[in-house]
JSON list of C-alpha atoms in Angstrom, two decimals:
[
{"chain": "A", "resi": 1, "resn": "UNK", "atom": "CA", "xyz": [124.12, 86.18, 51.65]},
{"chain": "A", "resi": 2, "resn": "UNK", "atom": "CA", "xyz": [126.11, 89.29, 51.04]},
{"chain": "A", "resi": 3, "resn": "UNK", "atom": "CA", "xyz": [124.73, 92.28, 53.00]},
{"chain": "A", "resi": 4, "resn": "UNK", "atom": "CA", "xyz": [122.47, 94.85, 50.92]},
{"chain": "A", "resi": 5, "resn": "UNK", "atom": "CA", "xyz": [123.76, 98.63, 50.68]},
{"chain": "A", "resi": 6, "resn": "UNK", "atom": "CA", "xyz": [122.71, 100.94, 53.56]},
{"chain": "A", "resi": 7, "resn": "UNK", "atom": "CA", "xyz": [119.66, 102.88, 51.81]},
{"chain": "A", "resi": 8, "resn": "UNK", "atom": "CA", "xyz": [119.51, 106.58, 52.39]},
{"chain": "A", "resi": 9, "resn": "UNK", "atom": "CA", "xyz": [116.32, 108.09, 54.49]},
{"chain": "A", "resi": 10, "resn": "UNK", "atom": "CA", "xyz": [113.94, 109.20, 52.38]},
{"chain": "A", "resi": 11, "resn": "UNK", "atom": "CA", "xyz": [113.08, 111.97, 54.66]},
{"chain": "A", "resi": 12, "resn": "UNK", "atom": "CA", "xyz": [116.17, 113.37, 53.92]},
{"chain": "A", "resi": 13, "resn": "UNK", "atom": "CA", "xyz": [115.83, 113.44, 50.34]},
{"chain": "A", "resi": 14, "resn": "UNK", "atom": "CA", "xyz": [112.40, 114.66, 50.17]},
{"chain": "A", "resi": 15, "resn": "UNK", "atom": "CA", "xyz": [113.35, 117.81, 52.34]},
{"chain": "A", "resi": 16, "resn": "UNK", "atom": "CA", "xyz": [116.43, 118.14, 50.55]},
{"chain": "A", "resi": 17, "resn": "UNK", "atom": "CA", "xyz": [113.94, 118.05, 47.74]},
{"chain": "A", "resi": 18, "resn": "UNK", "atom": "CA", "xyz": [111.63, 120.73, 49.19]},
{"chain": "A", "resi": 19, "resn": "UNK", "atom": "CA", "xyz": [114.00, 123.38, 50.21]},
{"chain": "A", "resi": 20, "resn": "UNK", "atom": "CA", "xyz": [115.32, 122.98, 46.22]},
{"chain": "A", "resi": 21, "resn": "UNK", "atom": "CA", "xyz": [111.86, 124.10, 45.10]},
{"chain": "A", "resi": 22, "resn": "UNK", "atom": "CA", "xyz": [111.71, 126.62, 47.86]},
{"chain": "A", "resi": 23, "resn": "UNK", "atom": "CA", "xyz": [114.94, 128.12, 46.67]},
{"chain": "A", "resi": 24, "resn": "UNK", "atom": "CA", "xyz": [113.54, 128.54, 43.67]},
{"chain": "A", "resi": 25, "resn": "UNK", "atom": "CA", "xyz": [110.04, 130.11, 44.65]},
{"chain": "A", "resi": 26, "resn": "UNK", "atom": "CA", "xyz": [112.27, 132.70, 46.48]},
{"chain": "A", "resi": 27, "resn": "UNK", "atom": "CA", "xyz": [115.03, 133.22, 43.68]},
{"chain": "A", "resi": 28, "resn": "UNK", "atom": "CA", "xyz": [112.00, 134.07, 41.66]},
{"chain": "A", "resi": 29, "resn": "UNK", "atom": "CA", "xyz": [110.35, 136.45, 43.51]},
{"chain": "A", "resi": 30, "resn": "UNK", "atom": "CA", "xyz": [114.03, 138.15, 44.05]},
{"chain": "A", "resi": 31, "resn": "UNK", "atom": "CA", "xyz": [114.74, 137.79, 40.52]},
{"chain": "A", "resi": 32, "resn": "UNK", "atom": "CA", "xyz": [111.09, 139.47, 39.14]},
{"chain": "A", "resi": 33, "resn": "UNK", "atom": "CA", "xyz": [111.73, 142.74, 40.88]},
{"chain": "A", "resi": 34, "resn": "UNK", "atom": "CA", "xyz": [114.73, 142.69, 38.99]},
{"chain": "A", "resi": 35, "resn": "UNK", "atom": "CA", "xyz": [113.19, 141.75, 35.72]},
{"chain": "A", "resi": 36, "resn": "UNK", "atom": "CA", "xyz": [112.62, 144.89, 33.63]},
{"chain": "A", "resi": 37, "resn": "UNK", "atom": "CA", "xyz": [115.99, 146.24, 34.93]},
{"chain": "A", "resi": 38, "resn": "UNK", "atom": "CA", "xyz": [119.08, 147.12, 32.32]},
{"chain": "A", "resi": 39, "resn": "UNK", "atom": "CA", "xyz": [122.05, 148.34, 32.73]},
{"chain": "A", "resi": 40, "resn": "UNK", "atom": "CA", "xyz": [124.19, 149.12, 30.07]},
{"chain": "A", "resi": 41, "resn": "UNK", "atom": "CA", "xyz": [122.55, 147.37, 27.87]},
{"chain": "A", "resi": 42, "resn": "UNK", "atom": "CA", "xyz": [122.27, 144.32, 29.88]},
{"chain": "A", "resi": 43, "resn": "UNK", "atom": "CA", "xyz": [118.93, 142.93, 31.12]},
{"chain": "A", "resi": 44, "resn": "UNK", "atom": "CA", "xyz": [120.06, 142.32, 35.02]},
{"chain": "A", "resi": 45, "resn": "UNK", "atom": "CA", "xyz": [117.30, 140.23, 35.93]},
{"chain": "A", "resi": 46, "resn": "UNK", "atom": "CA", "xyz": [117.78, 137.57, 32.86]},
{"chain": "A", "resi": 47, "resn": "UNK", "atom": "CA", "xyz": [121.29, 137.41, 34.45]},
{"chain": "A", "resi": 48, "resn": "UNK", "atom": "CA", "xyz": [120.02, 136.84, 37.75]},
{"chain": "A", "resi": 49, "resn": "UNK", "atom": "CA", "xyz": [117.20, 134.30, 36.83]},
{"chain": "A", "resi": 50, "resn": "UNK", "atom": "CA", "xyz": [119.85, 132.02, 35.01]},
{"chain": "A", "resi": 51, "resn": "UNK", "atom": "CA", "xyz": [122.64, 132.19, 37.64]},
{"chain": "A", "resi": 52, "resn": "UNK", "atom": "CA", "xyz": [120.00, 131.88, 40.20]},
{"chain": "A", "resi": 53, "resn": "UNK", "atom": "CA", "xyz": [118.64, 128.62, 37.97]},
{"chain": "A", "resi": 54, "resn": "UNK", "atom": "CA", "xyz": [121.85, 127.33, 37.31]},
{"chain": "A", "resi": 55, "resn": "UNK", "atom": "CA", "xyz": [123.53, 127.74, 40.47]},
{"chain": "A", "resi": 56, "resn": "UNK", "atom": "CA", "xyz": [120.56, 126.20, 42.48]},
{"chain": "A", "resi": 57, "resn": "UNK", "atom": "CA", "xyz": [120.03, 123.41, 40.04]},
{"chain": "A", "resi": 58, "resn": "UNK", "atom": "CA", "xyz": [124.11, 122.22, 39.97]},
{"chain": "A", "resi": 59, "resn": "UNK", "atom": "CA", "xyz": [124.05, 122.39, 43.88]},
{"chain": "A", "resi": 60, "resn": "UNK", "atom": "CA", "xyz": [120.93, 120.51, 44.21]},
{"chain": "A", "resi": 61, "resn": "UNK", "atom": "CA", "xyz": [121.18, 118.08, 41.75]},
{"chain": "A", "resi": 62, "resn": "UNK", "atom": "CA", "xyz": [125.02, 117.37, 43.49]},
{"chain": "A", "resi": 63, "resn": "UNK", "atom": "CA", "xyz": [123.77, 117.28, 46.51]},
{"chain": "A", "resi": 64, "resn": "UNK", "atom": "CA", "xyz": [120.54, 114.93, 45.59]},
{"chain": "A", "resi": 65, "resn": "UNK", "atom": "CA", "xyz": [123.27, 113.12, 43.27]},
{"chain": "A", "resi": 66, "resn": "UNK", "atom": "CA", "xyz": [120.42, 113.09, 41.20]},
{"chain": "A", "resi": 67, "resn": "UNK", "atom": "CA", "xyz": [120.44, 114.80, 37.78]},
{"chain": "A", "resi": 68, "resn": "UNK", "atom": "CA", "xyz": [116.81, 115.22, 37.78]},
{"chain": "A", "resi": 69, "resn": "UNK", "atom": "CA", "xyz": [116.85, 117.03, 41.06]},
{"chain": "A", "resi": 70, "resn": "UNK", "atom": "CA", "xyz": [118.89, 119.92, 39.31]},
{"chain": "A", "resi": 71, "resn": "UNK", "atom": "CA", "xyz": [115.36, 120.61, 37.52]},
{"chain": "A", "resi": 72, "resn": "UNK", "atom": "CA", "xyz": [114.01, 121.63, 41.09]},
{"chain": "A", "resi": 73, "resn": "UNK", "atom": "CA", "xyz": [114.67, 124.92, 41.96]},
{"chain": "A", "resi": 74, "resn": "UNK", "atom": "CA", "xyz": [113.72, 126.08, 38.02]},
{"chain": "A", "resi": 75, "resn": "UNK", "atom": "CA", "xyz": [110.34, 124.09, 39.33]},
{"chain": "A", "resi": 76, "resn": "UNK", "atom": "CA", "xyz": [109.85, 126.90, 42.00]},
{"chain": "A", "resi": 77, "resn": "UNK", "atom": "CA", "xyz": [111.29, 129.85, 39.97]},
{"chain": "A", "resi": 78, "resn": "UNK", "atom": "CA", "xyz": [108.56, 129.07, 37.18]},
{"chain": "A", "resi": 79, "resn": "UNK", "atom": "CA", "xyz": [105.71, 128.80, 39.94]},
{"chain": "A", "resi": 80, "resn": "UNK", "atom": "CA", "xyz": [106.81, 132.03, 41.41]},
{"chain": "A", "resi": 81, "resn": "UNK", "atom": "CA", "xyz": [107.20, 133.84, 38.04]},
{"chain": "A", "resi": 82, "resn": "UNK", "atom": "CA", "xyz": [104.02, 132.17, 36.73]},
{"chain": "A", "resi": 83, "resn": "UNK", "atom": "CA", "xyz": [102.21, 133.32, 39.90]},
{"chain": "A", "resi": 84, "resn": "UNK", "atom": "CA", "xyz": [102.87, 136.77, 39.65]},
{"chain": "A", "resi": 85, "resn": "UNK", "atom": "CA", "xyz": [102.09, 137.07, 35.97]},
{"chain": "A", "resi": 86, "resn": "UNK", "atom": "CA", "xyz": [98.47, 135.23, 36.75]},
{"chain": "A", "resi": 87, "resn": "UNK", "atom": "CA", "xyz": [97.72, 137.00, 40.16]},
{"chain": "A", "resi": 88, "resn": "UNK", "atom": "CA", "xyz": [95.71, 139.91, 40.30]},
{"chain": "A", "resi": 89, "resn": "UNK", "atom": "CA", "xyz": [96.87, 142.43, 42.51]},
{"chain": "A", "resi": 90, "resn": "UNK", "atom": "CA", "xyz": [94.67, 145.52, 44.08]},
{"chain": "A", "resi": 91, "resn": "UNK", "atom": "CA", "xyz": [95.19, 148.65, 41.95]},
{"chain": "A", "resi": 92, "resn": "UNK", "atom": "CA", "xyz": [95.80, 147.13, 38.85]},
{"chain": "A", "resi": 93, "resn": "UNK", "atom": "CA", "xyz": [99.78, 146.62, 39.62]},
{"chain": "A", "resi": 94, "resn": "UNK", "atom": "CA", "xyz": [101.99, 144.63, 37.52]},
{"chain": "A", "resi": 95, "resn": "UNK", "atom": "CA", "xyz": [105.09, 143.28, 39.00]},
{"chain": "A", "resi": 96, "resn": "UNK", "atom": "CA", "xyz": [105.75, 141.19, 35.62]},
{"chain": "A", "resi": 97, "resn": "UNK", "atom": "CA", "xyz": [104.64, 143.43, 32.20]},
{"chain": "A", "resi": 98, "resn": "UNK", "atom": "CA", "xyz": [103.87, 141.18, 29.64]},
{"chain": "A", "resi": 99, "resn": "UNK", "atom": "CA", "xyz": [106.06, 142.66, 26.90]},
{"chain": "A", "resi": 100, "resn": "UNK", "atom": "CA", "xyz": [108.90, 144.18, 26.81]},
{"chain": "A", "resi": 101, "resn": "UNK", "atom": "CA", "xyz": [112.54, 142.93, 25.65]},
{"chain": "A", "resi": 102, "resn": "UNK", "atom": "CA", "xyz": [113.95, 142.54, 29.34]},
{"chain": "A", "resi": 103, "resn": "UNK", "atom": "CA", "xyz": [110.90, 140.52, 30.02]},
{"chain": "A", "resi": 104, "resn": "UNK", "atom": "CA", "xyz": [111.37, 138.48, 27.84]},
{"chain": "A", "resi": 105, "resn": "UNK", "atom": "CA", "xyz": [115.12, 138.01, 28.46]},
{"chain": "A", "resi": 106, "resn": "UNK", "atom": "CA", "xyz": [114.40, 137.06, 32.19]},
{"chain": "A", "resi": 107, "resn": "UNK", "atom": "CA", "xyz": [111.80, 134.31, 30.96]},
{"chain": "A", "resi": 108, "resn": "UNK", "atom": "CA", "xyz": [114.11, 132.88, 28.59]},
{"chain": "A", "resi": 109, "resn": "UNK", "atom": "CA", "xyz": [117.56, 133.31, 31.12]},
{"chain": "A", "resi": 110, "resn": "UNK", "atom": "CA", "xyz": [115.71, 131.87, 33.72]},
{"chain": "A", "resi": 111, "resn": "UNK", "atom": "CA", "xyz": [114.20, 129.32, 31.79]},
{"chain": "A", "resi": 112, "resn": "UNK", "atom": "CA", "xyz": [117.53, 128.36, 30.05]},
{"chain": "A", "resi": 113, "resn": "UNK", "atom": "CA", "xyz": [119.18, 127.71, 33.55]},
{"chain": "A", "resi": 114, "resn": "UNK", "atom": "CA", "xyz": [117.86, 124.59, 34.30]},
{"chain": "A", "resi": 115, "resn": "UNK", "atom": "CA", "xyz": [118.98, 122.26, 31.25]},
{"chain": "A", "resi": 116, "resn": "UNK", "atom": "CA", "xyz": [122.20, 124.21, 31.91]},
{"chain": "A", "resi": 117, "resn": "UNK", "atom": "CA", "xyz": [122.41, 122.95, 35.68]},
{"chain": "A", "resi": 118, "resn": "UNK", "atom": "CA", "xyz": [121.12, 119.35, 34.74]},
{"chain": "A", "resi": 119, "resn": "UNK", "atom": "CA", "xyz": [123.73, 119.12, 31.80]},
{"chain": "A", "resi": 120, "resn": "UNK", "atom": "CA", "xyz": [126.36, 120.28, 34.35]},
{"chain": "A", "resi": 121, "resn": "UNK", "atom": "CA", "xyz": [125.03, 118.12, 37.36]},
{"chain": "A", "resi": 122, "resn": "UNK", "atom": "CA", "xyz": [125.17, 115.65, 34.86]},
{"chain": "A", "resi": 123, "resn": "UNK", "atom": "CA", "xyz": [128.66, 115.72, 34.51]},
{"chain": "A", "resi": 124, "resn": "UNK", "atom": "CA", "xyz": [129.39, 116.52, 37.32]},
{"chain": "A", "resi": 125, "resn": "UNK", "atom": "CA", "xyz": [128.01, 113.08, 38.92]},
{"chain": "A", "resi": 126, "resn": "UNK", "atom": "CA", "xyz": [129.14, 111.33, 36.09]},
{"chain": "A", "resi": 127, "resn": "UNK", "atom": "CA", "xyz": [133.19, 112.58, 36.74]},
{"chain": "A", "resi": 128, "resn": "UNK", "atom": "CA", "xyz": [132.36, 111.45, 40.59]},
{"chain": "A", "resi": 129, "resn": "UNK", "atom": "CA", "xyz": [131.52, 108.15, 39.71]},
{"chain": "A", "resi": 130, "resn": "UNK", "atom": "CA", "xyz": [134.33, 107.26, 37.40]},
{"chain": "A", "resi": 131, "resn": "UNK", "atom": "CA", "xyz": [136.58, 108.50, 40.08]},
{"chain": "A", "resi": 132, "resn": "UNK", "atom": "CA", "xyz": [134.74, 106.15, 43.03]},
{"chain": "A", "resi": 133, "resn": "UNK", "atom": "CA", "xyz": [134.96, 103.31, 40.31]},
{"chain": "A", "resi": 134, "resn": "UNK", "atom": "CA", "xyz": [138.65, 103.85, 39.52]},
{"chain": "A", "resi": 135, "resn": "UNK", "atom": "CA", "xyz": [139.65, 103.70, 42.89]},
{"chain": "A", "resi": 136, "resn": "UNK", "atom": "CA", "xyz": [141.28, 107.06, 42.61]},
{"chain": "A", "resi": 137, "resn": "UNK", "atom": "CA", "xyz": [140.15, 108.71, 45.68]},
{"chain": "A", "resi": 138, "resn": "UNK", "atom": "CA", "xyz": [142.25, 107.76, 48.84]},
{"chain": "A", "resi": 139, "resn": "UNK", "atom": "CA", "xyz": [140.69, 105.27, 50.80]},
{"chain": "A", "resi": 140, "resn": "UNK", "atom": "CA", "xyz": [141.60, 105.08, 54.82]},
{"chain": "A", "resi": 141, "resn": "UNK", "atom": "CA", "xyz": [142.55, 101.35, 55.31]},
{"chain": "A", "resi": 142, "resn": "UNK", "atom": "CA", "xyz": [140.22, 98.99, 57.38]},
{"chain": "A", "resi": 143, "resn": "UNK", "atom": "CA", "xyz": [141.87, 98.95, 60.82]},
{"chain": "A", "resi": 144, "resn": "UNK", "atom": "CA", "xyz": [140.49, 95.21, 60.92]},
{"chain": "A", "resi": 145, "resn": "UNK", "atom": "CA", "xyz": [138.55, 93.01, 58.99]},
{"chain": "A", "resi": 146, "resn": "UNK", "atom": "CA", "xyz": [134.31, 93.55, 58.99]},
{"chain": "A", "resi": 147, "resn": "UNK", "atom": "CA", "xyz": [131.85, 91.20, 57.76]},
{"chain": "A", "resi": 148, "resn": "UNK", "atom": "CA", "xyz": [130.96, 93.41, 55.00]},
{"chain": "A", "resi": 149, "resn": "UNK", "atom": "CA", "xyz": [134.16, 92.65, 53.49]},
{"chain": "A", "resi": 150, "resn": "UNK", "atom": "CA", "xyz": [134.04, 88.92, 53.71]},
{"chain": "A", "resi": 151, "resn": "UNK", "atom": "CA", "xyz": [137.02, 88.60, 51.06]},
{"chain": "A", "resi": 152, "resn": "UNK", "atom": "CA", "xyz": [139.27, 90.05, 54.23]},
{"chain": "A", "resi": 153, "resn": "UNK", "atom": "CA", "xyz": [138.44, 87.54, 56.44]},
{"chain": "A", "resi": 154, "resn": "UNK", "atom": "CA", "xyz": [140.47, 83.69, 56.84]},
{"chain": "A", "resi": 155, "resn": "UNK", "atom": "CA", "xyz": [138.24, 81.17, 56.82]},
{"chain": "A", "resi": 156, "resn": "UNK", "atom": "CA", "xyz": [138.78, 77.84, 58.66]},
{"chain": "A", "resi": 157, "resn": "UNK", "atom": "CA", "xyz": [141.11, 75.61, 56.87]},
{"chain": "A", "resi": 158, "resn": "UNK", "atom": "CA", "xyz": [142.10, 78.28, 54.05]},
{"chain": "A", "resi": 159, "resn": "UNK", "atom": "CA", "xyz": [145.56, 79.29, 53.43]},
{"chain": "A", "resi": 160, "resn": "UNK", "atom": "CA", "xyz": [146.80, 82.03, 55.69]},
{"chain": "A", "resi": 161, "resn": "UNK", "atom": "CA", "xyz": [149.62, 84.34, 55.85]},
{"chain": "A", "resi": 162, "resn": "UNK", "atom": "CA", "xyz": [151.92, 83.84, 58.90]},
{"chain": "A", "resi": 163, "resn": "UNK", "atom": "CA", "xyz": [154.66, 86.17, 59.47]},
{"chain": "A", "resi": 164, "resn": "UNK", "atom": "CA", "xyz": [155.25, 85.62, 63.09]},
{"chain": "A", "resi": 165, "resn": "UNK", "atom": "CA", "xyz": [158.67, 83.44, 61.87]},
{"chain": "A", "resi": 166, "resn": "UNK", "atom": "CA", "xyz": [160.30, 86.10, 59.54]},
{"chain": "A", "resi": 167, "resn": "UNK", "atom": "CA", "xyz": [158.96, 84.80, 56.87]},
{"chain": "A", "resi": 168, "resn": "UNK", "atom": "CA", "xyz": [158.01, 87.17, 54.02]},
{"chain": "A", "resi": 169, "resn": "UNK", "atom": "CA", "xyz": [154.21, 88.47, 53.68]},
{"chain": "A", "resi": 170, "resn": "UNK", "atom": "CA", "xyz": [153.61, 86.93, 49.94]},
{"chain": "A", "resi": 171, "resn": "UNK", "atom": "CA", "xyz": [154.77, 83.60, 51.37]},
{"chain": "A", "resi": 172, "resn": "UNK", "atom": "CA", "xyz": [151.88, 81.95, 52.45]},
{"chain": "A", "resi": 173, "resn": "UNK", "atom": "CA", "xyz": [151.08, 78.85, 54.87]},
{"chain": "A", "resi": 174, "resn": "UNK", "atom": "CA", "xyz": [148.58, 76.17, 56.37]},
{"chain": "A", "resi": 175, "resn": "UNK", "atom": "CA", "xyz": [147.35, 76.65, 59.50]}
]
């Protein structure tokens, strides 16, 4: 019975996992101070809140090499944003207005980063496993056979390769 795959801890993943949505809880607190700002035109926080998305979500989902996990840190931004829109604050402050052009920008930029990242992490996964599967990566070669490669090992009584006379290596005899 062939050996199964080594699985991967799942404590690993799940904290891998966590500090995705905790990237995006703080990239969206960083990201709403910035949210009403414009410069030349240009609403800085949507900017932010999609790079901040998409960047988080690519490297995540690569590093999960999971395309769903890319959705994670646009999770947290969206629970950050969402909280400081809902929270009241002493004073009557608003971190968040509810109108506004650049407001709306940052919702949309920041929302629009995370089909971005998982379309990208996609890919990106996808392009790394046609390459494993091709065999185009360079391999180190096994220093000796391992039972989890039972093609490399000689059974008893199957035909062997003897080169101990000279002989070439594709010639092959009984032992």
């Amino acid at each position: 019975m062939p050996p199964s795959a080594p699985q991967p801890d799942r404590r690993w993943t799940w904290l891998t996992a966590g500090i995705g949505v905790l990237l995006g809880l703080v990239t969206g607190l960083l990201t709403a101070v910035q949210a009403t700002r414009v410069v030349d035109g240009v609403p800085v926080g949507a900017l932010a809140a999609f790079g901040a998305n998409f960047g988080g979500g690519v490297l995540i989902g690569w590093g999960l090499r999971a395309r769903e996990a890319a959705a994670l840190p646009a999770f947290g931004w969206l629970l950050a944003v969402f909280l400081l829109i809902a929270l009241p604050r002493p004073g009557g402050d608003v971190l968040l207005p509810g109108s506004g052009a650049p407001v709306v920008a940052f919702l949309l930029g920041g929302i629009a980063g995370s089909p971005a990242s998982i379309f990208v992490a996609a890919a990106l996964l996808r392009r790394q496993a046609k390459a494993a599967n091709s065999g185009s990566r360079s391999q180190l070669p096994s220093a000796a056979p391992t039972a989890s490669r039972p093609d490399d090992i000689d059974r008893p009584g199957a035909a062997a390769r003897d080169t101990t006379d000279g002989a070439s290596p594709n010639s092959r005899t009984s032992r």
